[in-house]
């Protein structure tokens, strides 16, 4: 009997082993069969990430996925018996964020820090941004990651948003096209992107609980349009739902957003994942079409199972989400067992970031041809802490572990300039003392690093420096990061910064010498009260690890500025209508995992009314004729350009706008032509004008011309009518204005268009009526 039982056991073991060995393995063409083969536990776990090391609540990490790419943000759940690997998700968007050091390896794994999103969008050059994306994607691929958690594509609703540096613009057309170029560049390497934060993540204060209360029209025309453009043009592999609510519902649990709009209307084909620890009700998230919970918490699988048991989750929805995740996995290098070098071409990528930054640098002022310095300037007096301690980019998940950064002082030397050693030594001591004090304070990767304030040299020193130096540069710095919004006070220069500009300019002007102010900043600051003081103002933003070289390239004239503002610089912070409904001095609010709903709803903390409606940025300033410091689309050059009269005509089913741009100056340069459209009056109010196309010339030599042709689809001129749940193109005469900014129109042409209507779903209704701003004639 024992022999029979032993033989039976042996047979069962053999059959079991045989079944495991011959279990169907995942392929690109057998996903439905694999889903049928999966156990319930396997399906549920596939929808939950494997955990995130280093988080305070101590989540477990499944298997060996933690060590796949140290420092990556997360991984998916592996199912080896079915040939389903864990894939690696890593932070961006200014470059790949991974750990540079690994246990028992002497090699370092540094990545390239590219310009921030705002600098890239200031280039208005989609080909350039695609090139940057390609370089970033090469590092993603070569370091063994599968998906980069980028780009960030939210709107600059207000200058104080803490993550504006990651975002592109106050305008959705510019944002969407820059994001699409970035995605196409990265995904050309066979790795994926995650378009984020979908959607309405326009403030960081209480970002995991804030309810964005937005009209359907503003949602469609402003906050979703950029995402729509990026999805339709580039098809990112994944989309990341945001932390916040939209009209009372967490975005990660909003079926109307994640399925009705994203999939049914826009045709998105990829997977949707939460932002890290985003969402709350896991059953609602699964049903809404949020396919994957990241990075995953120990109780998440049980929450999903409970939803299946009590009927809040259907098996059809569960299988749908599993299919989306498997569709993602089969695209990845890790699934395809592609080898990776861990040795990207960092030298080549340093050249890419240096070049890209120069195109995003924007010249705001240049009296008497102060810039470029050329060879007439030799010895430069350099002031400002960030001239010596550059801010390469923002903090949080948008930062990069890079091997070096180039300061302005180093970049000037590399371009052949000398600097006053006494000034350098005073800043060396000042910054070292500051950093010594900062090192005593406890911080985390999430904290926005403090940088040294400013000191003003005494009058006698300034006099001597002005006498022995040929010109002065003053750098003003600002930094921001994930998890908190900027303080209102940082929108303005502080007393030391203001005195630095006034005193240095006075001393150098007394000697007949010029002063340049450089803005190494993360977002918009006040300029109107002091911009008349210096001779020139150059805005490089935070332009990556080669920032000092890029700035000095433009200052010297070895390169030239060709950037233009992707947002408006107001005279005062409160000139933005959104400032009425934006928290100005909230304490830093760290994300809270598993947060509870607050009792009493706090305005601007628990909810924010988007009272301005569609009147965001230049749409407000231009429609209401409010004075600004610098308008949307503004930027100077070292040369001058002349525009021909534009032509507008129908070309089949599209509108073609053409204009010839000629370099009429004495230096090479590039120009950006911006097309603004004014619609005829209809049944609903409309902005005075809206950006509908743009194009950048190639490098033009003096006397050279280029004809730019831009294509616009008539439906893209439509406005969203909430009463009809439709995009309505009113019949009538449309005026196409071609200009160098929203307030520098070079020529215009008109065309009559027939009416058009495109019906969409009646979704995302506000819970309560919003008193949105109406444009007055």
PDB file of N, CA, C and O in Angstrom, residues 66-118:
ATOM      1  N   UNK A  66      13.157  44.995  -6.207  1.00  0.00           N
ATOM      2  CA  UNK A  66      13.768  46.193  -5.641  1.00  0.00           C
ATOM      3  C   UNK A  66      15.153  46.430  -6.217  1.00  0.00           C
ATOM      4  O   UNK A  66      15.593  47.572  -6.354  1.00  0.00           O
ATOM      5  N   UNK A  67      15.830  45.381  -6.552  1.00  0.00           N
ATOM      6  CA  UNK A  67      17.213  45.516  -7.003  1.00  0.00           C
ATOM      7  C   UNK A  67      17.351  45.604  -8.517  1.00  0.00           C
ATOM      8  O   UNK A  67      18.461  45.685  -9.022  1.00  0.00           O
ATOM      9  N   UNK A  68      16.255  45.618  -9.249  1.00  0.00           N
ATOM     10  CA  UNK A  68      16.368  45.659 -10.709  1.00  0.00           C
ATOM     11  C   UNK A  68      17.080  46.926 -11.160  1.00  0.00           C
ATOM     12  O   UNK A  68      18.061  46.869 -11.897  1.00  0.00           O
ATOM     13  N   UNK A  69      16.571  48.068 -10.736  1.00  0.00           N
ATOM     14  CA  UNK A  69      17.223  49.358 -11.001  1.00  0.00           C
ATOM     15  C   UNK A  69      17.132  50.163  -9.709  1.00  0.00           C
ATOM     16  O   UNK A  69      16.123  50.827  -9.469  1.00  0.00           O
ATOM     17  N   UNK A  70      18.138  50.106  -8.851  1.00  0.00           N
ATOM     18  CA  UNK A  70      18.078  50.814  -7.575  1.00  0.00           C
ATOM     19  C   UNK A  70      17.771  52.299  -7.753  1.00  0.00           C
ATOM     20  O   UNK A  70      18.367  52.968  -8.599  1.00  0.00           O
ATOM     21  N   UNK A  71      16.822  52.775  -6.960  1.00  0.00           N
ATOM     22  CA  UNK A  71      16.432  54.172  -7.039  1.00  0.00           C
ATOM     23  C   UNK A  71      15.251  54.428  -7.945  1.00  0.00           C
ATOM     24  O   UNK A  71      14.737  55.546  -7.983  1.00  0.00           O
ATOM     25  N   UNK A  72      14.822  53.410  -8.697  1.00  0.00           N
ATOM     26  CA  UNK A  72      13.629  53.574  -9.522  1.00  0.00           C
ATOM     27  C   UNK A  72      12.413  53.721  -8.611  1.00  0.00           C
ATOM     28  O   UNK A  72      12.410  53.274  -7.466  1.00  0.00           O
ATOM     29  N   UNK A  73      11.366  54.349  -9.138  1.00  0.00           N
ATOM     30  CA  UNK A  73      10.207  54.678  -8.306  1.00  0.00           C
ATOM     31  C   UNK A  73       9.346  53.475  -7.990  1.00  0.00           C
ATOM     32  O   UNK A  73       8.678  53.440  -6.959  1.00  0.00           O
ATOM     33  N   UNK A  74       9.313  52.477  -8.866  1.00  0.00           N
ATOM     34  CA  UNK A  74       8.458  51.322  -8.614  1.00  0.00           C
ATOM     35  C   UNK A  74       8.606  50.260  -9.682  1.00  0.00           C
ATOM     36  O   UNK A  74       9.279  50.456 -10.703  1.00  0.00           O
ATOM     37  N   UNK A  75       7.959  49.135  -9.422  1.00  0.00           N
ATOM     38  CA  UNK A  75       7.937  48.041 -10.387  1.00  0.00           C
ATOM     39  C   UNK A  75       6.554  47.409 -10.395  1.00  0.00           C
ATOM     40  O   UNK A  75       5.765  47.611  -9.481  1.00  0.00           O
ATOM     41  N   UNK A  76       6.280  46.637 -11.431  1.00  0.00           N
ATOM     42  CA  UNK A  76       5.032  45.877 -11.480  1.00  0.00           C
ATOM     43  C   UNK A  76       5.262  44.485 -10.898  1.00  0.00           C
ATOM     44  O   UNK A  76       6.397  44.040 -10.712  1.00  0.00           O
ATOM     45  N   UNK A  77       4.175  43.802 -10.644  1.00  0.00           N
ATOM     46  CA  UNK A  77       4.223  42.484  -9.993  1.00  0.00           C
ATOM     47  C   UNK A  77       4.606  41.396 -11.005  1.00  0.00           C
ATOM     48  O   UNK A  77       3.981  41.286 -12.064  1.00  0.00           O
ATOM     49  N   UNK A  78       5.636  40.602 -10.702  1.00  0.00           N
ATOM     50  CA  UNK A  78       6.039  39.542 -11.630  1.00  0.00           C
ATOM     51  C   UNK A  78       5.250  38.257 -11.394  1.00  0.00           C
ATOM     52  O   UNK A  78       4.910  37.920 -10.254  1.00  0.00           O
ATOM     53  N   UNK A  79       4.968  37.531 -12.469  1.00  0.00           N
ATOM     54  CA  UNK A  79       4.341  36.200 -12.372  1.00  0.00           C
ATOM     55  C   UNK A  79       5.197  35.260 -13.211  1.00  0.00           C
ATOM     56  O   UNK A  79       4.927  35.016 -14.400  1.00  0.00           O
ATOM     57  N   UNK A  80       6.262  34.715 -12.637  1.00  0.00           N
ATOM     58  CA  UNK A  80       7.224  33.924 -13.422  1.00  0.00           C
ATOM     59  C   UNK A  80       6.615  32.720 -14.122  1.00  0.00           C
ATOM     60  O   UNK A  80       7.041  32.376 -15.234  1.00  0.00           O
ATOM     61  N   UNK A  81       5.630  32.073 -13.508  1.00  0.00           N
ATOM     62  CA  UNK A  81       5.116  30.841 -14.112  1.00  0.00           C
ATOM     63  C   UNK A  81       4.449  31.094 -15.470  1.00  0.00           C
ATOM     64  O   UNK A  81       4.362  30.204 -16.313  1.00  0.00           O
ATOM     65  N   UNK A  82       4.018  32.340 -15.684  1.00  0.00           N
ATOM     66  CA  UNK A  82       3.385  32.694 -16.948  1.00  0.00           C
ATOM     67  C   UNK A  82       4.288  33.567 -17.827  1.00  0.00           C
ATOM     68  O   UNK A  82       3.846  34.113 -18.833  1.00  0.00           O
ATOM     69  N   UNK A  83       5.551  33.705 -17.417  1.00  0.00           N
ATOM     70  CA  UNK A  83       6.485  34.500 -18.205  1.00  0.00           C
ATOM     71  C   UNK A  83       6.210  35.993 -18.143  1.00  0.00           C
ATOM     72  O   UNK A  83       6.513  36.723 -19.087  1.00  0.00           O
ATOM     73  N   UNK A  84       5.630  36.442 -17.025  1.00  0.00           N
ATOM     74  CA  UNK A  84       5.313  37.864 -16.855  1.00  0.00           C
ATOM     75  C   UNK A  84       6.349  38.480 -15.924  1.00  0.00           C
ATOM     76  O   UNK A  84       6.366  38.199 -14.728  1.00  0.00           O
ATOM     77  N   UNK A  85       7.246  39.298 -16.448  1.00  0.00           N
ATOM     78  CA  UNK A  85       8.302  39.875 -15.618  1.00  0.00           C
ATOM     79  C   UNK A  85       7.818  41.132 -14.898  1.00  0.00           C
ATOM     80  O   UNK A  85       6.779  41.708 -15.244  1.00  0.00           O
ATOM     81  N   UNK A  86       8.565  41.567 -13.901  1.00  0.00           N
ATOM     82  CA  UNK A  86       8.376  42.892 -13.330  1.00  0.00           C
ATOM     83  C   UNK A  86       9.008  43.902 -14.276  1.00  0.00           C
ATOM     84  O   UNK A  86      10.095  43.680 -14.785  1.00  0.00           O
ATOM     85  N   UNK A  87       8.309  45.000 -14.534  1.00  0.00           N
ATOM     86  CA  UNK A  87       8.907  46.077 -15.321  1.00  0.00           C
ATOM     87  C   UNK A  87       9.180  47.258 -14.403  1.00  0.00           C
ATOM     88  O   UNK A  87       8.555  47.415 -13.359  1.00  0.00           O
ATOM     89  N   UNK A  88      10.128  48.095 -14.803  1.00  0.00           N
ATOM     90  CA  UNK A  88      10.657  49.147 -13.937  1.00  0.00           C
ATOM     91  C   UNK A  88      10.125  50.516 -14.365  1.00  0.00           C
ATOM     92  O   UNK A  88      10.205  50.886 -15.539  1.00  0.00           O
ATOM     93  N   UNK A  89       9.602  51.247 -13.382  1.00  0.00           N
ATOM     94  CA  UNK A  89       9.065  52.583 -13.589  1.00  0.00           C
ATOM     95  C   UNK A  89       9.957  53.566 -12.850  1.00  0.00           C
ATOM     96  O   UNK A  89      10.226  53.386 -11.665  1.00  0.00           O
ATOM     97  N   UNK A  90      10.417  54.592 -13.544  1.00  0.00           N
ATOM     98  CA  UNK A  90      11.377  55.497 -12.929  1.00  0.00           C
ATOM     99  C   UNK A  90      10.998  56.950 -13.158  1.00  0.00           C
ATOM    100  O   UNK A  90      10.409  57.299 -14.177  1.00  0.00           O
ATOM    101  N   UNK A  91      11.360  57.789 -12.188  1.00  0.00           N
ATOM    102  CA  UNK A  91      10.982  59.197 -12.228  1.00  0.00           C
ATOM    103  C   UNK A  91      11.676  59.963 -13.357  1.00  0.00           C
ATOM    104  O   UNK A  91      12.740  59.601 -13.832  1.00  0.00           O
ATOM    105  N   UNK A  92      11.070  61.081 -13.731  1.00  0.00           N
ATOM    106  CA  UNK A  92      11.539  62.113 -14.633  1.00  0.00           C
ATOM    107  C   UNK A  92      10.959  63.412 -14.111  1.00  0.00           C
ATOM    108  O   UNK A  92      10.624  63.472 -12.941  1.00  0.00           O
ATOM    109  N   UNK A  93      10.806  64.474 -14.922  1.00  0.00           N
ATOM    110  CA  UNK A  93      10.930  64.517 -16.376  1.00  0.00           C
ATOM    111  C   UNK A  93      12.193  65.205 -16.889  1.00  0.00           C
ATOM    112  O   UNK A  93      12.406  65.259 -18.085  1.00  0.00           O
ATOM    113  N   UNK A  94      13.050  65.761 -15.994  1.00  0.00           N
ATOM    114  CA  UNK A  94      14.247  66.458 -16.459  1.00  0.00           C
ATOM    115  C   UNK A  94      15.412  65.495 -16.662  1.00  0.00           C
ATOM    116  O   UNK A  94      16.542  65.924 -16.876  1.00  0.00           O
ATOM    117  N   UNK A  95      15.108  64.218 -16.648  1.00  0.00           N
ATOM    118  CA  UNK A  95      16.121  63.187 -16.788  1.00  0.00           C
ATOM    119  C   UNK A  95      15.761  62.009 -15.912  1.00  0.00           C
ATOM    120  O   UNK A  95      14.896  62.106 -15.034  1.00  0.00           O
ATOM    121  N   UNK A  96      16.401  60.893 -16.140  1.00  0.00           N
ATOM    122  CA  UNK A  96      16.136  59.677 -15.381  1.00  0.00           C
ATOM    123  C   UNK A  96      16.612  59.839 -13.943  1.00  0.00           C
ATOM    124  O   UNK A  96      17.741  60.268 -13.699  1.00  0.00           O
ATOM    125  N   UNK A  97      15.754  59.484 -12.996  1.00  0.00           N
ATOM    126  CA  UNK A  97      16.116  59.591 -11.578  1.00  0.00           C
ATOM    127  C   UNK A  97      16.312  58.193 -10.999  1.00  0.00           C
ATOM    128  O   UNK A  97      15.344  57.473 -10.722  1.00  0.00           O
ATOM    129  N   UNK A  98      17.563  57.792 -10.814  1.00  0.00           N
ATOM    130  CA  UNK A  98      17.910  56.527 -10.165  1.00  0.00           C
ATOM    131  C   UNK A  98      19.065  56.779  -9.202  1.00  0.00           C
ATOM    132  O   UNK A  98      19.673  57.847  -9.211  1.00  0.00           O
ATOM    133  N   UNK A  99      19.368  55.787  -8.378  1.00  0.00           N
ATOM    134  CA  UNK A  99      20.488  55.925  -7.441  1.00  0.00           C
ATOM    135  C   UNK A  99      21.812  55.873  -8.198  1.00  0.00           C
ATOM    136  O   UNK A  99      22.028  54.962  -9.012  1.00  0.00           O
ATOM    137  N   UNK A 100      22.723  56.796  -7.921  1.00  0.00           N
ATOM    138  CA  UNK A 100      24.018  56.760  -8.608  1.00  0.00           C
ATOM    139  C   UNK A 100      24.984  55.740  -8.017  1.00  0.00           C
ATOM    140  O   UNK A 100      25.928  55.329  -8.676  1.00  0.00           O
ATOM    141  N   UNK A 101      24.730  55.327  -6.761  1.00  0.00           N
ATOM    142  CA  UNK A 101      25.624  54.379  -6.098  1.00  0.00           C
ATOM    143  C   UNK A 101      24.879  53.080  -5.807  1.00  0.00           C
ATOM    144  O   UNK A 101      23.690  53.092  -5.481  1.00  0.00           O
ATOM    145  N   UNK A 102      25.598  51.956  -5.915  1.00  0.00           N
ATOM    146  CA  UNK A 102      25.003  50.642  -5.657  1.00  0.00           C
ATOM    147  C   UNK A 102      25.937  49.830  -4.782  1.00  0.00           C
ATOM    148  O   UNK A 102      27.163  49.957  -4.885  1.00  0.00           O
ATOM    149  N   UNK A 103      25.343  49.013  -3.948  1.00  0.00           N
ATOM    150  CA  UNK A 103      26.131  48.185  -3.034  1.00  0.00           C
ATOM    151  C   UNK A 103      27.092  47.280  -3.806  1.00  0.00           C
ATOM    152  O   UNK A 103      26.706  46.632  -4.785  1.00  0.00           O
ATOM    153  N   UNK A 104      28.321  47.284  -3.351  1.00  0.00           N
ATOM    154  CA  UNK A 104      29.362  46.377  -3.869  1.00  0.00           C
ATOM    155  C   UNK A 104      29.750  46.675  -5.324  1.00  0.00           C
ATOM    156  O   UNK A 104      30.266  45.813  -6.029  1.00  0.00           O
ATOM    157  N   UNK A 105      29.458  47.914  -5.780  1.00  0.00           N
ATOM    158  CA  UNK A 105      29.893  48.337  -7.105  1.00  0.00           C
ATOM    159  C   UNK A 105      30.676  49.632  -6.953  1.00  0.00           C
ATOM    160  O   UNK A 105      30.220  50.578  -6.297  1.00  0.00           O
ATOM    161  N   UNK A 106      31.835  49.693  -7.566  1.00  0.00           N
ATOM    162  CA  UNK A 106      32.605  50.933  -7.532  1.00  0.00           C
ATOM    163  C   UNK A 106      32.111  51.907  -8.608  1.00  0.00           C
ATOM    164  O   UNK A 106      32.318  53.116  -8.497  1.00  0.00           O
ATOM    165  N   UNK A 107      31.447  51.373  -9.622  1.00  0.00           N
ATOM    166  CA  UNK A 107      30.954  52.201 -10.722  1.00  0.00           C
ATOM    167  C   UNK A 107      29.820  53.101 -10.240  1.00  0.00           C
ATOM    168  O   UNK A 107      29.049  52.743  -9.353  1.00  0.00           O
ATOM    169  N   UNK A 108      29.719  54.278 -10.832  1.00  0.00           N
ATOM    170  CA  UNK A 108      28.595  55.166 -10.553  1.00  0.00           C
ATOM    171  C   UNK A 108      27.619  55.133 -11.720  1.00  0.00           C
ATOM    172  O   UNK A 108      27.999  54.849 -12.858  1.00  0.00           O
ATOM    173  N   UNK A 109      26.359  55.425 -11.412  1.00  0.00           N
ATOM    174  CA  UNK A 109      25.300  55.339 -12.404  1.00  0.00           C
ATOM    175  C   UNK A 109      24.608  56.706 -12.509  1.00  0.00           C
ATOM    176  O   UNK A 109      23.425  56.851 -12.215  1.00  0.00           O
ATOM    177  N   UNK A 110      25.385  57.679 -12.922  1.00  0.00           N
ATOM    178  CA  UNK A 110      24.856  59.032 -13.031  1.00  0.00           C
ATOM    179  C   UNK A 110      23.990  59.186 -14.283  1.00  0.00           C
ATOM    180  O   UNK A 110      24.139  58.449 -15.254  1.00  0.00           O
ATOM    181  N   UNK A 111      23.094  60.160 -14.214  1.00  0.00           N
ATOM    182  CA  UNK A 111      22.241  60.480 -15.359  1.00  0.00           C
ATOM    183  C   UNK A 111      22.415  61.950 -15.724  1.00  0.00           C
ATOM    184  O   UNK A 111      22.932  62.738 -14.938  1.00  0.00           O
ATOM    185  N   UNK A 112      21.970  62.305 -16.903  1.00  0.00           N
ATOM    186  CA  UNK A 112      22.078  63.680 -17.377  1.00  0.00           C
ATOM    187  C   UNK A 112      20.889  64.491 -16.879  1.00  0.00           C
ATOM    188  O   UNK A 112      19.739  64.058 -16.998  1.00  0.00           O
ATOM    189  N   UNK A 113      21.193  65.674 -16.343  1.00  0.00           N
ATOM    190  CA  UNK A 113      20.145  66.587 -15.897  1.00  0.00           C
ATOM    191  C   UNK A 113      19.884  67.566 -17.040  1.00  0.00           C
ATOM    192  O   UNK A 113      20.705  68.412 -17.369  1.00  0.00           O
ATOM    193  N   UNK A 114      18.712  67.437 -17.632  1.00  0.00           N
ATOM    194  CA  UNK A 114      18.317  68.264 -18.766  1.00  0.00           C
ATOM    195  C   UNK A 114      17.561  69.502 -18.270  1.00  0.00           C
ATOM    196  O   UNK A 114      17.186  69.591 -17.105  1.00  0.00           O
ATOM    197  N   UNK A 115      17.299  70.474 -19.142  1.00  0.00           N
ATOM    198  CA  UNK A 115      16.560  71.663 -18.720  1.00  0.00           C
ATOM    199  C   UNK A 115      15.167  71.326 -18.202  1.00  0.00           C
ATOM    200  O   UNK A 115      14.542  70.341 -18.628  1.00  0.00           O
ATOM    201  N   UNK A 116      14.669  72.148 -17.285  1.00  0.00           N
ATOM    202  CA  UNK A 116      13.319  71.952 -16.766  1.00  0.00           C
ATOM    203  C   UNK A 116      12.300  72.148 -17.884  1.00  0.00           C
ATOM    204  O   UNK A 116      12.588  72.735 -18.928  1.00  0.00           O
ATOM    205  N   UNK A 117      11.088  71.676 -17.643  1.00  0.00           N
ATOM    206  CA  UNK A 117      10.045  71.745 -18.654  1.00  0.00           C
ATOM    207  C   UNK A 117       9.784  73.148 -19.148  1.00  0.00           C
ATOM    208  O   UNK A 117       9.578  73.378 -20.350  1.00  0.00           O
ATOM    209  N   UNK A 118       9.795  74.120 -18.239  1.00  0.00           N
ATOM    210  CA  UNK A 118       9.527  75.498 -18.630  1.00  0.00           C
ATOM    211  C   UNK A 118      10.601  76.031 -19.571  1.00  0.00           C
ATOM    212  O   UNK A 118      10.311  76.804 -20.489  1.00  0.00           O
TER     213      UNK A 118
END
